[in-house]
mmCIF file with all atom_site columns, C-alpha atoms in Angstrom:
data_model
loop_
_atom_site.group_PDB
_atom_site.id
_atom_site.type_symbol
_atom_site.label_atom_id
_atom_site.label_alt_id
_atom_site.label_comp_id
_atom_site.label_asym_id
_atom_site.label_entity_id
_atom_site.label_seq_id
_atom_site.pdbx_PDB_ins_code
_atom_site.Cartn_x
_atom_site.Cartn_y
_atom_site.Cartn_z
_atom_site.occupancy
_atom_site.B_iso_or_equiv
_atom_site.pdbx_formal_charge
_atom_site.auth_seq_id
_atom_site.auth_comp_id
_atom_site.auth_asym_id
_atom_site.auth_atom_id
_atom_site.pdbx_PDB_model_num
ATOM 1   C CA . MET A 1 1   ? -75.042  -88.911  203.767 1.00 60.00 ? 24  MET A CA 1
ATOM 2   C CA . SER A 1 2   ? -76.623  -86.278  201.549 1.00 94.00 ? 25  SER A CA 1
ATOM 3   C CA . PHE A 1 3   ? -79.001  -83.445  202.131 1.00 97.00 ? 26  PHE A CA 1
ATOM 4   C CA . VAL A 1 4   ? -81.580  -81.741  199.959 1.00 97.00 ? 27  VAL A CA 1
ATOM 5   C CA . GLU A 1 5   ? -83.176  -78.331  200.154 1.00 97.00 ? 28  GLU A CA 1
ATOM 6   C CA . THR A 1 6   ? -86.463  -77.451  198.512 1.00 97.00 ? 29  THR A CA 1
ATOM 7   C CA . LEU A 1 7   ? -87.834  -73.968  198.010 1.00 96.00 ? 30  LEU A CA 1
ATOM 8   C CA . THR A 1 8   ? -91.456  -73.651  196.972 1.00 97.00 ? 31  THR A CA 1
ATOM 9   C CA . LEU A 1 9   ? -92.567  -70.294  195.644 1.00 96.00 ? 32  LEU A CA 1
ATOM 10  C CA . GLN A 1 10  ? -96.312  -69.641  195.795 1.00 97.00 ? 33  GLN A CA 1
ATOM 11  C CA . CYS A 1 11  ? -97.090  -67.149  193.031 1.00 96.00 ? 34  CYS A CA 1
ATOM 12  C CA . ARG A 1 12  ? -100.065 -64.923  192.370 1.00 95.00 ? 35  ARG A CA 1
ATOM 13  C CA . ALA A 1 13  ? -102.301 -66.149  189.522 1.00 96.00 ? 36  ALA A CA 1
ATOM 14  C CA . GLY A 1 14  ? -101.133 -64.916  186.131 1.00 95.00 ? 37  GLY A CA 1
ATOM 15  C CA . THR A 1 15  ? -97.552  -64.157  187.192 1.00 95.00 ? 38  THR A CA 1
ATOM 16  C CA . LEU A 1 16  ? -95.906  -67.544  186.589 1.00 95.00 ? 39  LEU A CA 1
ATOM 17  C CA . PRO A 1 17  ? -94.496  -66.828  183.085 1.00 95.00 ? 40  PRO A CA 1
ATOM 18  C CA . SER A 1 18  ? -92.799  -63.579  184.103 1.00 94.00 ? 41  SER A CA 1
ATOM 19  C CA . ILE A 1 19  ? -91.480  -65.061  187.360 1.00 95.00 ? 42  ILE A CA 1
ATOM 20  C CA . LEU A 1 20  ? -90.064  -68.085  185.511 1.00 96.00 ? 43  LEU A CA 1
ATOM 21  C CA . SER A 1 21  ? -88.322  -65.757  183.076 1.00 94.00 ? 44  SER A CA 1
ATOM 22  C CA . GLN A 1 22  ? -86.718  -63.858  185.962 1.00 93.00 ? 45  GLN A CA 1
ATOM 23  C CA . LEU A 1 23  ? -85.729  -67.094  187.686 1.00 94.00 ? 46  LEU A CA 1
ATOM 24  C CA . GLU A 1 24  ? -84.095  -68.471  184.559 1.00 93.00 ? 47  GLU A CA 1
ATOM 25  C CA . ALA A 1 25  ? -81.872  -65.396  184.406 1.00 92.00 ? 48  ALA A CA 1
ATOM 26  C CA . SER A 1 26  ? -81.137  -65.179  188.146 1.00 90.00 ? 49  SER A CA 1
ATOM 27  C CA . THR A 1 27  ? -80.273  -68.882  188.593 1.00 91.00 ? 50  THR A CA 1
ATOM 28  C CA . LYS A 1 28  ? -78.187  -69.261  185.440 1.00 89.00 ? 51  LYS A CA 1
ATOM 29  C CA . GLY A 1 29  ? -74.915  -70.988  186.204 1.00 85.00 ? 52  GLY A CA 1
ATOM 30  C CA . ILE A 1 30  ? -76.086  -72.776  189.368 1.00 89.00 ? 53  ILE A CA 1
ATOM 31  C CA . SER A 1 31  ? -75.239  -76.407  188.687 1.00 88.00 ? 54  SER A CA 1
ATOM 32  C CA . GLY A 1 32  ? -77.541  -79.213  189.781 1.00 93.00 ? 55  GLY A CA 1
ATOM 33  C CA . LEU A 1 33  ? -80.517  -76.941  190.436 1.00 96.00 ? 56  LEU A CA 1
ATOM 34  C CA . GLY A 1 34  ? -83.829  -78.629  189.690 1.00 97.00 ? 57  GLY A CA 1
ATOM 35  C CA . CYS A 1 35  ? -86.854  -76.475  188.965 1.00 98.00 ? 58  CYS A CA 1
ATOM 36  C CA . TRP A 1 36  ? -90.444  -77.594  188.398 1.00 99.00 ? 59  TRP A CA 1
ATOM 37  C CA . THR A 1 37  ? -93.915  -76.100  188.157 1.00 98.00 ? 60  THR A CA 1
ATOM 38  C CA . THR A 1 38  ? -97.022  -77.796  189.487 1.00 98.00 ? 61  THR A CA 1
ATOM 39  C CA . GLU A 1 39  ? -99.237  -79.472  186.906 1.00 97.00 ? 62  GLU A CA 1
ATOM 40  C CA . PHE A 1 40  ? -101.538 -81.227  189.409 1.00 97.00 ? 63  PHE A CA 1
ATOM 41  C CA . GLY A 1 41  ? -101.661 -80.128  193.028 1.00 97.00 ? 64  GLY A CA 1
ATOM 42  C CA . THR A 1 42  ? -101.429 -76.618  194.449 1.00 96.00 ? 65  THR A CA 1
ATOM 43  C CA . LEU A 1 43  ? -101.426 -74.349  191.416 1.00 96.00 ? 66  LEU A CA 1
ATOM 44  C CA . ASN A 1 44  ? -99.098  -71.441  190.669 1.00 97.00 ? 67  ASN A CA 1
ATOM 45  C CA . GLN A 1 45  ? -96.147  -72.996  192.471 1.00 97.00 ? 68  GLN A CA 1
ATOM 46  C CA . ILE A 1 46  ? -92.518  -73.200  191.447 1.00 97.00 ? 69  ILE A CA 1
ATOM 47  C CA . THR A 1 47  ? -90.325  -75.712  193.280 1.00 98.00 ? 70  THR A CA 1
ATOM 48  C CA . PHE A 1 48  ? -86.528  -75.649  193.395 1.00 97.00 ? 71  PHE A CA 1
ATOM 49  C CA . LEU A 1 49  ? -84.404  -78.565  194.594 1.00 97.00 ? 72  LEU A CA 1
ATOM 50  C CA . ARG A 1 50  ? -80.678  -78.647  195.264 1.00 96.00 ? 73  ARG A CA 1
ATOM 51  C CA . SER A 1 51  ? -78.463  -81.064  197.162 1.00 95.00 ? 74  SER A CA 1
ATOM 52  C CA . SER A 1 52  ? -75.156  -81.258  198.988 1.00 94.00 ? 75  SER A CA 1
ATOM 53  C CA . ALA A 1 53  ? -73.186  -83.786  201.007 1.00 93.00 ? 76  ALA A CA 1
ATOM 54  C CA . ASP A 1 54  ? -72.951  -81.086  203.677 1.00 92.00 ? 77  ASP A CA 1
ATOM 55  C CA . LEU A 1 55  ? -76.074  -79.508  205.185 1.00 94.00 ? 78  LEU A CA 1
ATOM 56  C CA . SER A 1 56  ? -74.170  -76.397  206.222 1.00 94.00 ? 79  SER A CA 1
ATOM 57  C CA . ALA A 1 57  ? -73.252  -75.785  202.576 1.00 92.00 ? 80  ALA A CA 1
ATOM 58  C CA . LEU A 1 58  ? -76.962  -75.431  201.792 1.00 93.00 ? 81  LEU A CA 1
ATOM 59  C CA . LEU A 1 59  ? -77.660  -73.285  204.836 1.00 92.00 ? 82  LEU A CA 1
ATOM 60  C CA . ASP A 1 60  ? -74.630  -71.030  204.366 1.00 91.00 ? 83  ASP A CA 1
ATOM 61  C CA . ALA A 1 61  ? -75.249  -70.348  200.664 1.00 89.00 ? 84  ALA A CA 1
ATOM 62  C CA . PRO A 1 62  ? -78.963  -69.641  200.228 1.00 88.00 ? 85  PRO A CA 1
ATOM 63  C CA . LEU A 1 63  ? -80.426  -69.037  196.800 1.00 86.00 ? 86  LEU A CA 1
ATOM 64  C CA . THR A 1 64  ? -80.435  -65.294  196.255 1.00 80.00 ? 87  THR A CA 1
ATOM 65  C CA . ASN A 1 65  ? -81.990  -62.902  193.772 1.00 79.00 ? 88  ASN A CA 1
ATOM 66  C CA . LEU A 1 66  ? -85.367  -64.622  193.964 1.00 83.00 ? 89  LEU A CA 1
ATOM 67  C CA . PRO A 1 67  ? -88.367  -62.575  192.824 1.00 81.00 ? 90  PRO A CA 1
ATOM 68  C CA . ASP A 1 68  ? -90.392  -60.957  195.590 1.00 81.00 ? 91  ASP A CA 1
ATOM 69  C CA . SER A 1 69  ? -93.955  -59.895  196.302 1.00 76.00 ? 92  SER A CA 1
ATOM 70  C CA . ALA A 1 70  ? -93.671  -56.926  193.942 1.00 77.00 ? 93  ALA A CA 1
ATOM 71  C CA . VAL A 1 71  ? -93.662  -59.315  190.969 1.00 87.00 ? 94  VAL A CA 1
ATOM 72  C CA . GLY A 1 72  ? -96.111  -61.850  192.371 1.00 91.00 ? 95  GLY A CA 1
ATOM 73  C CA . VAL A 1 73  ? -94.315  -64.200  194.766 1.00 94.00 ? 96  VAL A CA 1
ATOM 74  C CA . GLN A 1 74  ? -96.639  -64.453  197.760 1.00 93.00 ? 97  GLN A CA 1
ATOM 75  C CA . GLN A 1 75  ? -94.700  -66.912  199.901 1.00 94.00 ? 98  GLN A CA 1
ATOM 76  C CA . ILE A 1 76  ? -91.497  -68.974  199.874 1.00 94.00 ? 99  ILE A CA 1
ATOM 77  C CA . ASP A 1 77  ? -91.383  -72.189  201.910 1.00 95.00 ? 100 ASP A CA 1
ATOM 78  C CA . THR A 1 78  ? -87.944  -73.685  202.503 1.00 95.00 ? 101 THR A CA 1
ATOM 79  C CA . THR A 1 79  ? -87.385  -77.220  203.769 1.00 97.00 ? 102 THR A CA 1
ATOM 80  C CA . GLN A 1 80  ? -84.170  -79.105  204.409 1.00 97.00 ? 103 GLN A CA 1
ATOM 81  C CA . TRP A 1 81  ? -84.291  -82.877  203.992 1.00 98.00 ? 104 TRP A CA 1
ATOM 82  C CA . LYS A 1 82  ? -82.115  -85.875  204.732 1.00 97.00 ? 105 LYS A CA 1
ATOM 83  C CA . LEU A 1 83  ? -81.759  -88.116  201.694 1.00 97.00 ? 106 LEU A CA 1
ATOM 84  C CA . HIS A 1 84  ? -82.182  -91.862  202.299 1.00 95.00 ? 107 HIS A CA 1
ATOM 85  C CA . GLY A 1 85  ? -80.772  -94.607  200.118 1.00 87.00 ? 108 GLY A CA 1
ATOM 86  C CA . ALA A 1 86  ? -79.122  -93.695  196.845 1.00 80.00 ? 109 ALA A CA 1
ATOM 87  C CA . GLU A 1 87  ? -77.834  -90.247  195.950 1.00 88.00 ? 110 GLU A CA 1
ATOM 88  C CA . LEU A 1 88  ? -79.876  -88.054  193.635 1.00 93.00 ? 111 LEU A CA 1
ATOM 89  C CA . PRO A 1 89  ? -79.421  -89.077  190.021 1.00 93.00 ? 112 PRO A CA 1
ATOM 90  C CA . ALA A 1 90  ? -77.083  -86.993  187.898 1.00 94.00 ? 113 ALA A CA 1
ATOM 91  C CA . PRO A 1 91  ? -78.654  -83.961  186.241 1.00 96.00 ? 114 PRO A CA 1
ATOM 92  C CA . GLY A 1 92  ? -80.190  -84.757  182.872 1.00 96.00 ? 115 GLY A CA 1
ATOM 93  C CA . GLU A 1 93  ? -83.222  -86.407  181.309 1.00 96.00 ? 116 GLU A CA 1
ATOM 94  C CA . HIS A 1 94  ? -85.269  -88.434  183.796 1.00 97.00 ? 117 HIS A CA 1
ATOM 95  C CA . GLY A 1 95  ? -88.889  -87.828  182.854 1.00 97.00 ? 118 GLY A CA 1
ATOM 96  C CA . GLY A 1 96  ? -91.468  -85.391  181.578 1.00 97.00 ? 119 GLY A CA 1
ATOM 97  C CA . CYS A 1 97  ? -93.330  -85.427  184.895 1.00 98.00 ? 120 CYS A CA 1
ATOM 98  C CA . TYR A 1 98  ? -92.308  -86.042  188.485 1.00 99.00 ? 121 TYR A CA 1
ATOM 99  C CA . GLU A 1 99  ? -94.729  -87.247  191.125 1.00 98.00 ? 122 GLU A CA 1
ATOM 100 C CA . TRP A 1 100 ? -93.909  -85.783  194.537 1.00 98.00 ? 123 TRP A CA 1
ATOM 101 C CA . ARG A 1 101 ? -95.622  -87.705  197.349 1.00 98.00 ? 124 ARG A CA 1
ATOM 102 C CA . CYS A 1 102 ? -95.197  -86.046  200.747 1.00 98.00 ? 125 CYS A CA 1
ATOM 103 C CA . TYR A 1 103 ? -96.706  -87.480  203.925 1.00 98.00 ? 126 TYR A CA 1
ATOM 104 C CA . ASP A 1 104 ? -96.801  -86.189  207.473 1.00 98.00 ? 127 ASP A CA 1
ATOM 105 C CA . ILE A 1 105 ? -95.332  -88.723  209.885 1.00 98.00 ? 128 ILE A CA 1
ATOM 106 C CA . VAL A 1 106 ? -97.266  -89.464  213.073 1.00 97.00 ? 129 VAL A CA 1
ATOM 107 C CA . PRO A 1 107 ? -95.133  -88.338  216.058 1.00 96.00 ? 130 PRO A CA 1
ATOM 108 C CA . ASP A 1 108 ? -92.508  -90.829  217.240 1.00 94.00 ? 131 ASP A CA 1
ATOM 109 C CA . HIS A 1 109 ? -92.877  -93.170  214.246 1.00 96.00 ? 132 HIS A CA 1
ATOM 110 C CA . ARG A 1 110 ? -90.218  -91.963  211.800 1.00 95.00 ? 133 ARG A CA 1
ATOM 111 C CA . ARG A 1 111 ? -87.992  -94.998  212.357 1.00 95.00 ? 134 ARG A CA 1
ATOM 112 C CA . GLU A 1 112 ? -90.803  -97.510  211.755 1.00 96.00 ? 135 GLU A CA 1
ATOM 113 C CA . LEU A 1 113 ? -91.955  -95.701  208.623 1.00 96.00 ? 136 LEU A CA 1
ATOM 114 C CA . LEU A 1 114 ? -88.424  -95.580  207.191 1.00 95.00 ? 137 LEU A CA 1
ATOM 115 C CA . THR A 1 115 ? -88.007  -99.290  207.873 1.00 95.00 ? 138 THR A CA 1
ATOM 116 C CA . GLN A 1 116 ? -91.213  -100.083 205.960 1.00 96.00 ? 139 GLN A CA 1
ATOM 117 C CA . PHE A 1 117 ? -90.133  -97.885  203.043 1.00 95.00 ? 140 PHE A CA 1
ATOM 118 C CA . GLY A 1 118 ? -86.640  -99.381  203.057 1.00 94.00 ? 141 GLY A CA 1
ATOM 119 C CA . ASP A 1 119 ? -88.086  -102.889 202.884 1.00 95.00 ? 142 ASP A CA 1
ATOM 120 C CA . ALA A 1 120 ? -90.414  -102.014 199.975 1.00 96.00 ? 143 ALA A CA 1
ATOM 121 C CA . VAL A 1 121 ? -88.254  -99.784  197.777 1.00 96.00 ? 144 VAL A CA 1
ATOM 122 C CA . PRO A 1 122 ? -86.031  -102.498 196.198 1.00 96.00 ? 145 PRO A CA 1
ATOM 123 C CA . ALA A 1 123 ? -89.006  -104.342 194.666 1.00 96.00 ? 146 ALA A CA 1
ATOM 124 C CA . ARG A 1 124 ? -90.542  -101.050 193.519 1.00 97.00 ? 147 ARG A CA 1
ATOM 125 C CA . LEU A 1 125 ? -87.257  -100.054 191.864 1.00 96.00 ? 148 LEU A CA 1
ATOM 126 C CA . GLU A 1 126 ? -87.548  -103.073 189.590 1.00 96.00 ? 149 GLU A CA 1
ATOM 127 C CA . MET A 1 127 ? -90.517  -101.292 187.989 1.00 96.00 ? 150 MET A CA 1
ATOM 128 C CA . SER A 1 128 ? -89.266  -97.696  187.743 1.00 95.00 ? 151 SER A CA 1
ATOM 129 C CA . SER A 1 129 ? -86.635  -95.345  189.102 1.00 96.00 ? 152 SER A CA 1
ATOM 130 C CA . LEU A 1 130 ? -86.898  -93.381  192.332 1.00 97.00 ? 153 LEU A CA 1
ATOM 131 C CA . PHE A 1 131 ? -85.575  -89.838  192.119 1.00 98.00 ? 154 PHE A CA 1
ATOM 132 C CA . ALA A 1 132 ? -85.420  -89.262  195.885 1.00 97.00 ? 155 ALA A CA 1
ATOM 133 C CA . LEU A 1 133 ? -86.579  -90.603  199.236 1.00 98.00 ? 156 LEU A CA 1
ATOM 134 C CA . MET A 1 134 ? -86.116  -88.051  201.994 1.00 98.00 ? 157 MET A CA 1
ATOM 135 C CA . THR A 1 135 ? -87.309  -86.986  205.434 1.00 98.00 ? 158 THR A CA 1
ATOM 136 C CA . SER A 1 136 ? -87.685  -83.407  206.629 1.00 98.00 ? 159 SER A CA 1
ATOM 137 C CA . LEU A 1 137 ? -85.196  -81.859  209.028 1.00 97.00 ? 160 LEU A CA 1
ATOM 138 C CA . ASN A 1 138 ? -87.267  -78.763  209.826 1.00 95.00 ? 161 ASN A CA 1
ATOM 139 C CA . GLY A 1 139 ? -90.956  -78.008  210.113 1.00 92.00 ? 162 GLY A CA 1
ATOM 140 C CA . ALA A 1 140 ? -93.435  -80.865  210.346 1.00 93.00 ? 163 ALA A CA 1
ATOM 141 C CA . SER A 1 141 ? -92.012  -84.386  210.389 1.00 97.00 ? 164 SER A CA 1
ATOM 142 C CA . ARG A 1 142 ? -92.515  -85.579  206.806 1.00 98.00 ? 165 ARG A CA 1
ATOM 143 C CA . ILE A 1 143 ? -91.363  -88.157  204.310 1.00 98.00 ? 166 ILE A CA 1
ATOM 144 C CA . CYS A 1 144 ? -91.227  -87.355  200.609 1.00 98.00 ? 167 CYS A CA 1
ATOM 145 C CA . HIS A 1 145 ? -90.638  -89.723  197.713 1.00 98.00 ? 168 HIS A CA 1
ATOM 146 C CA . ILE A 1 146 ? -90.247  -88.445  194.164 1.00 98.00 ? 169 ILE A CA 1
ATOM 147 C CA . TRP A 1 147 ? -90.823  -90.605  191.078 1.00 98.00 ? 170 TRP A CA 1
ATOM 148 C CA . PRO A 1 148 ? -89.964  -89.482  187.532 1.00 98.00 ? 171 PRO A CA 1
ATOM 149 C CA . TYR A 1 149 ? -92.119  -90.748  184.660 1.00 98.00 ? 172 TYR A CA 1
ATOM 150 C CA . ALA A 1 150 ? -92.069  -90.182  180.917 1.00 98.00 ? 173 ALA A CA 1
ATOM 151 C CA . ASP A 1 151 ? -95.666  -88.962  181.104 1.00 97.00 ? 174 ASP A CA 1
ATOM 152 C CA . LEU A 1 152 ? -98.920  -89.369  183.034 1.00 96.00 ? 175 LEU A CA 1
ATOM 153 C CA . ALA A 1 153 ? -99.868  -92.521  181.119 1.00 98.00 ? 176 ALA A CA 1
ATOM 154 C CA . GLU A 1 154 ? -96.648  -94.233  182.213 1.00 98.00 ? 177 GLU A CA 1
ATOM 155 C CA . ARG A 1 155 ? -97.266  -93.103  185.788 1.00 97.00 ? 178 ARG A CA 1
ATOM 156 C CA . ALA A 1 156 ? -100.776 -94.596  185.812 1.00 97.00 ? 179 ALA A CA 1
ATOM 157 C CA . ARG A 1 157 ? -99.603  -97.860  184.244 1.00 98.00 ? 180 ARG A CA 1
ATOM 158 C CA . LEU A 1 158 ? -96.635  -98.359  186.577 1.00 97.00 ? 181 LEU A CA 1
ATOM 159 C CA . ARG A 1 159 ? -98.570  -97.483  189.730 1.00 95.00 ? 182 ARG A CA 1
ATOM 160 C CA . LYS A 1 160 ? -101.309 -99.922  188.720 1.00 97.00 ? 183 LYS A CA 1
ATOM 161 C CA . GLU A 1 161 ? -98.733  -102.667 188.074 1.00 97.00 ? 184 GLU A CA 1
ATOM 162 C CA . ALA A 1 162 ? -96.961  -102.012 191.393 1.00 97.00 ? 185 ALA A CA 1
ATOM 163 C CA . THR A 1 163 ? -100.229 -102.193 193.311 1.00 96.00 ? 186 THR A CA 1
ATOM 164 C CA . ALA A 1 164 ? -101.359 -105.341 191.492 1.00 97.00 ? 187 ALA A CA 1
ATOM 165 C CA . ALA A 1 165 ? -97.999  -107.006 192.188 1.00 96.00 ? 188 ALA A CA 1
ATOM 166 C CA . GLY A 1 166 ? -98.279  -106.090 195.875 1.00 95.00 ? 189 GLY A CA 1
ATOM 167 C CA . VAL A 1 167 ? -94.936  -104.281 195.928 1.00 95.00 ? 190 VAL A CA 1
ATOM 168 C CA . TRP A 1 168 ? -96.313  -100.773 196.492 1.00 95.00 ? 191 TRP A CA 1
ATOM 169 C CA . PRO A 1 169 ? -97.356  -98.973  198.591 1.00 95.00 ? 192 PRO A CA 1
ATOM 170 C CA . PRO A 1 170 ? -95.167  -100.261 201.414 1.00 96.00 ? 193 PRO A CA 1
ATOM 171 C CA . LYS A 1 171 ? -97.081  -102.648 203.625 1.00 94.00 ? 194 LYS A CA 1
ATOM 172 C CA . GLY A 1 172 ? -97.966  -101.552 207.149 1.00 93.00 ? 195 GLY A CA 1
ATOM 173 C CA . ILE A 1 173 ? -97.343  -97.808  206.760 1.00 96.00 ? 196 ILE A CA 1
ATOM 174 C CA . ALA A 1 174 ? -100.900 -96.535  207.306 1.00 96.00 ? 197 ALA A CA 1
ATOM 175 C CA . PRO A 1 175 ? -100.667 -96.249  211.131 1.00 96.00 ? 198 PRO A CA 1
ATOM 176 C CA . TYR A 1 176 ? -97.601  -94.019  210.775 1.00 97.00 ? 199 TYR A CA 1
ATOM 177 C CA . LEU A 1 177 ? -99.090  -91.506  208.324 1.00 97.00 ? 200 LEU A CA 1
ATOM 178 C CA . GLY A 1 178 ? -100.891 -88.227  208.883 1.00 97.00 ? 201 GLY A CA 1
ATOM 179 C CA . ALA A 1 179 ? -101.888 -85.886  206.055 1.00 98.00 ? 202 ALA A CA 1
ATOM 180 C CA . MET A 1 180 ? -100.805 -87.125  202.626 1.00 98.00 ? 203 MET A CA 1
ATOM 181 C CA . GLN A 1 181 ? -100.246 -85.040  199.507 1.00 97.00 ? 204 GLN A CA 1
ATOM 182 C CA . SER A 1 182 ? -99.454  -86.029  195.937 1.00 97.00 ? 205 SER A CA 1
ATOM 183 C CA . SER A 1 183 ? -98.473  -83.497  193.277 1.00 98.00 ? 206 SER A CA 1
ATOM 184 C CA . VAL A 1 184 ? -97.356  -83.893  189.685 1.00 99.00 ? 207 VAL A CA 1
ATOM 185 C CA . LEU A 1 185 ? -94.660  -81.423  188.710 1.00 99.00 ? 208 LEU A CA 1
ATOM 186 C CA . VAL A 1 186 ? -93.168  -80.749  185.291 1.00 98.00 ? 209 VAL A CA 1
ATOM 187 C CA . PRO A 1 187 ? -89.591  -79.557  184.798 1.00 98.00 ? 210 PRO A CA 1
ATOM 188 C CA . THR A 1 188 ? -88.976  -76.043  183.552 1.00 98.00 ? 211 THR A CA 1
ATOM 189 C CA . SER A 1 189 ? -86.872  -75.470  180.445 1.00 96.00 ? 212 SER A CA 1
ATOM 190 C CA . PHE A 1 190 ? -83.909  -74.488  182.640 1.00 96.00 ? 213 PHE A CA 1
ATOM 191 C CA . SER A 1 191 ? -84.164  -77.294  185.211 1.00 97.00 ? 214 SER A CA 1
ATOM 192 C CA . ALA A 1 192 ? -81.080  -79.470  185.666 1.00 97.00 ? 215 ALA A CA 1
ATOM 193 C CA . TYR A 1 193 ? -83.494  -82.419  185.901 1.00 97.00 ? 216 TYR A CA 1
ATOM 194 C CA . ARG A 1 194 ? -85.840  -82.910  182.950 1.00 93.00 ? 217 ARG A CA 1
#
């Protein structure tokens, strides 16, 4: 079993370049640390992702030296996740954009939703790779699935093909979903996943 932690930094408008520069320096040498900025979705966000086979390893060694409000970081949201299915891919080239789809799970329906996703993912994987499928361990009960694509054109084409083929989205999930959010993130120059 593996675990993932995400940290999302909400930055004041106009501060992203300087904050990214500070983050590149302060996170240098941390292996397997993914870092993205939001292209479509909530603007002025930076998202970090790291994983471990042991949840306590993530909790006991938090990322430090992150910029604070003095330089424009307005809020940092941290979520721990349980990874389902395959491990995260090895760091390296996976795509120029990553679609993060995060859905609130209606209370008491996590098991049913995971079953529906588990049934649908194998056919969807025949069309493109899945970076991660995970459920939240803290905060609101959520499921998040992350898909890397070469670019937005490939994303549009593959999603259209998956829908036309009837393999995606997973059938029967609508009753188990609350609020749904989709964001397109692009890797930073120093992200372990590009």
